Amino acid sequence: MPRPIATGPHPSPSPGPAPHHRTTKSTNYHHLHDHRAPRPPTGEYLAHALGLPVHAELPGPNYGTAEGRYLTEVLAHRRVHPALEPETPLAEGAEPWAVLSSRVSSELAMITGQHPGETVTVVCHRQNIVAATQRFLGAPPTVEHASIEIGPTSITDWQQRPIRNTTTGSTNRYRWVLLRCNDNSHLNDIDEPSAD
């Protein structure tokens, strides 16, 4: 079933984690960054479950007049697929892919600069994950040649690791290592609602 490009404002979540979800605390998380409202309550649920404050400072993707519409409907009004025109907005008032990619790069630099050596969770849209992957791999800001599939609530895990100088043993550069992508195995821990 097709989903709208974005769903607009969401009601504020009730306090506490999403119902019937067990959260494991096997990773020592330090910070959680999320999109500013309006946004789905995912960040609040995770922050509560992990005992973290939410840094809701990241802007979400700007879809312009495509907001809330189905992608197939938006594409029917275009002559060229947006993957072939990364400098052209998806719809009137929307953020072009190249602009989104540049903005995501800046946001990631800000977050890693604020939290060196810490584990940070970023709750975001799939487009942000694709743009981040392009940045980390040094790929151009386009989805014309390749992209990745990112499902709802999936986890993509990157780690910044030092590159050690083999002669001196010193570290002055870092690289990103992809540990997992589009992982939804955490959904296996969702309890079924009781019949009570």
Tab-separated table of C-alpha atoms in Angstrom, residues 12-180:
chain	number	residue	atom	x	y	z
A	12	SER	CA	1.991	14.745	21.172
A	13	PRO	CA	2.793	11.300	22.511
A	14	SER	CA	1.728	10.161	25.921
A	15	PRO	CA	4.633	9.814	28.332
A	16	GLY	CA	6.444	6.518	28.269
A	17	PRO	CA	7.581	4.135	25.573
A	18	ALA	CA	5.313	2.890	22.835
A	19	PRO	CA	2.895	0.264	24.181
A	20	HIS	CA	3.977	-3.389	24.141
A	21	HIS	CA	7.597	-2.634	23.229
A	22	ARG	CA	10.562	-3.939	25.180
A	23	THR	CA	13.684	-1.815	24.949
A	24	THR	CA	17.118	-3.254	25.536
A	25	LYS	CA	19.795	-0.958	26.925
A	26	SER	CA	22.792	-2.918	25.642
A	27	THR	CA	24.357	0.221	24.129
A	28	ASN	CA	25.431	3.157	26.276
A	29	TYR	CA	23.634	5.991	24.487
A	30	HIS	CA	24.592	9.556	25.359
A	31	HIS	CA	22.333	11.809	23.261
A	32	LEU	CA	19.262	11.626	21.023
A	33	HIS	CA	18.755	14.155	18.207
A	34	ASP	CA	15.373	14.466	16.501
A	35	HIS	CA	13.530	16.653	14.027
A	36	ARG	CA	11.697	19.723	15.213
A	37	ALA	CA	7.894	19.475	15.404
A	38	PRO	CA	5.776	18.640	13.539
A	39	ARG	CA	7.237	15.165	13.579
A	40	PRO	CA	6.213	11.645	14.524
A	41	PRO	CA	6.648	10.911	18.266
A	42	THR	CA	9.350	8.275	17.666
A	43	GLY	CA	12.085	10.449	19.173
A	44	GLU	CA	10.129	11.006	22.377
A	45	TYR	CA	9.414	7.282	22.759
A	46	LEU	CA	13.055	6.358	22.265
A	47	ALA	CA	14.339	9.132	24.514
A	48	HIS	CA	12.031	8.009	27.314
A	49	ALA	CA	12.990	4.347	26.897
A	50	LEU	CA	16.699	5.200	26.885
A	51	GLY	CA	16.495	7.830	29.625
A	52	LEU	CA	17.801	10.591	27.367
A	53	PRO	CA	16.740	14.166	26.678
A	54	VAL	CA	15.600	14.960	23.131
A	55	HIS	CA	17.602	17.519	21.175
A	56	ALA	CA	14.795	18.481	18.752
A	57	GLU	CA	16.808	20.863	16.604
A	58	LEU	CA	17.043	19.186	13.215
A	59	PRO	CA	14.735	20.365	10.435
A	60	GLY	CA	12.928	17.592	8.587
A	61	PRO	CA	12.825	17.338	4.805
A	62	ASN	CA	10.909	20.158	3.123
A	63	TYR	CA	8.450	18.638	0.627
A	64	GLY	CA	6.755	21.910	-0.336
A	65	THR	CA	3.415	21.333	-2.070
A	66	ALA	CA	4.146	17.563	-2.152
A	67	GLU	CA	3.653	17.379	1.641
A	68	GLY	CA	1.060	14.719	2.474
A	69	ARG	CA	0.601	13.615	-1.145
A	70	TYR	CA	1.462	10.199	-2.575
A	71	LEU	CA	4.762	10.039	-4.455
A	72	THR	CA	3.085	8.458	-7.492
A	73	GLU	CA	0.735	11.467	-7.682
A	74	VAL	CA	3.623	13.942	-7.423
A	75	LEU	CA	5.703	12.108	-10.048
A	76	ALA	CA	2.748	12.038	-12.476
A	77	HIS	CA	3.069	15.837	-12.743
A	78	ARG	CA	6.784	15.774	-13.578
A	79	ARG	CA	8.428	15.256	-16.942
A	80	VAL	CA	11.679	13.940	-15.435
A	81	HIS	CA	12.137	11.724	-12.380
A	82	PRO	CA	13.704	13.701	-9.480
A	83	ALA	CA	16.567	11.186	-9.268
A	84	LEU	CA	17.761	12.568	-12.615
A	85	GLU	CA	17.526	16.205	-11.454
A	86	PRO	CA	19.085	16.533	-7.969
A	87	GLU	CA	19.146	20.340	-8.278
A	88	THR	CA	15.397	20.563	-9.042
A	89	PRO	CA	12.788	20.502	-6.246
A	90	LEU	CA	10.392	17.546	-6.100
A	91	ALA	CA	7.491	20.026	-6.084
A	92	GLU	CA	6.956	23.760	-5.706
A	93	GLY	CA	8.546	25.036	-2.500
A	94	ALA	CA	10.360	21.749	-1.851
A	95	GLU	CA	14.024	21.319	-0.997
A	96	PRO	CA	16.061	19.874	-3.912
A	97	TRP	CA	18.005	16.679	-3.153
A	98	ALA	CA	21.360	18.464	-3.515
A	99	VAL	CA	20.291	21.077	-0.914
A	100	LEU	CA	18.983	18.393	1.465
A	101	SER	CA	22.228	16.450	1.096
A	102	SER	CA	24.331	19.524	1.866
A	103	ARG	CA	22.173	20.405	4.873
A	104	VAL	CA	22.368	16.850	6.266
A	105	SER	CA	26.169	17.008	5.923
A	106	SER	CA	26.239	20.225	7.958
A	107	GLU	CA	23.910	18.777	10.610
A	108	LEU	CA	26.050	15.644	10.970
A	109	ALA	CA	29.210	17.726	11.294
A	110	MET	CA	27.491	19.784	14.019
A	111	ILE	CA	26.330	16.680	15.923
A	112	THR	CA	29.693	14.875	15.751
A	113	GLY	CA	31.455	18.103	16.756
A	114	GLN	CA	29.188	18.493	19.800
A	115	HIS	CA	29.581	14.875	20.944
A	116	PRO	CA	33.100	13.579	20.163
A	117	GLY	CA	33.594	9.979	21.281
A	118	GLU	CA	29.968	9.588	22.383
A	119	THR	CA	27.184	7.361	21.085
A	120	VAL	CA	24.472	9.515	19.524
A	121	THR	CA	21.074	8.429	18.213
A	122	VAL	CA	19.563	10.481	15.386
A	123	VAL	CA	15.870	9.930	14.661
A	124	CYS	CA	15.197	11.011	11.096
A	125	HIS	CA	13.548	10.380	7.731
A	126	ARG	CA	14.901	7.864	5.217
A	127	GLN	CA	16.073	10.700	2.958
A	128	ASN	CA	18.419	11.885	5.713
A	129	ILE	CA	19.882	8.380	6.022
A	130	VAL	CA	20.462	8.130	2.273
A	131	ALA	CA	22.091	11.599	2.240
A	132	ALA	CA	24.254	10.703	5.261
A	133	THR	CA	25.352	7.482	3.565
A	134	GLN	CA	26.337	9.461	0.455
A	135	ARG	CA	28.382	11.839	2.603
A	136	PHE	CA	30.126	9.097	4.583
A	137	LEU	CA	31.003	7.167	1.410
A	138	GLY	CA	32.121	10.289	-0.466
A	139	ALA	CA	29.458	9.701	-3.134
A	140	PRO	CA	27.935	12.577	-5.111
A	141	PRO	CA	24.622	14.023	-3.820
A	142	THR	CA	22.400	12.205	-6.296
A	143	VAL	CA	20.315	9.031	-6.308
A	144	GLU	CA	20.549	8.644	-10.083
A	145	HIS	CA	22.997	5.729	-10.054
A	146	ALA	CA	22.355	4.069	-6.703
A	147	SER	CA	20.324	4.374	-3.538
A	148	ILE	CA	19.525	2.254	-0.489
A	149	GLU	CA	16.261	0.918	0.866
A	150	ILE	CA	15.358	2.200	4.318
A	151	GLY	CA	12.190	0.915	5.962
A	152	PRO	CA	10.084	2.559	8.664
A	153	THR	CA	11.593	2.262	12.182
A	154	SER	CA	14.719	0.563	10.825
A	155	ILE	CA	18.132	1.198	12.343
A	156	THR	CA	21.191	2.228	10.374
A	157	ASP	CA	24.327	2.285	12.493
A	158	TRP	CA	27.505	4.197	11.573
A	159	GLN	CA	30.592	4.429	13.740
A	160	GLN	CA	33.371	7.003	13.426
A	161	ARG	CA	36.722	5.248	13.914
A	162	PRO	CA	40.263	6.595	14.045
A	163	ILE	CA	42.774	5.809	11.308
A	164	ARG	CA	46.047	5.093	13.071
A	165	ASN	CA	49.336	6.016	11.469
A	166	THR	CA	51.162	2.692	11.111
A	167	THR	CA	54.556	4.352	11.599
A	168	THR	CA	53.876	6.585	14.614
A	169	GLY	CA	50.691	5.050	16.010
A	170	SER	CA	49.148	8.522	16.203
A	171	THR	CA	45.559	9.278	15.267
A	172	ASN	CA	44.663	12.455	13.442
A	173	ARG	CA	42.037	11.284	10.975
A	174	TYR	CA	38.768	9.407	11.237
A	175	ARG	CA	36.552	7.425	8.892
A	176	TRP	CA	32.964	6.205	9.014
A	177	VAL	CA	32.249	2.478	9.180
A	178	LEU	CA	28.769	1.100	8.401
A	179	LEU	CA	27.893	-1.491	11.059
A	180	ARG	CA	24.291	-2.206	9.983
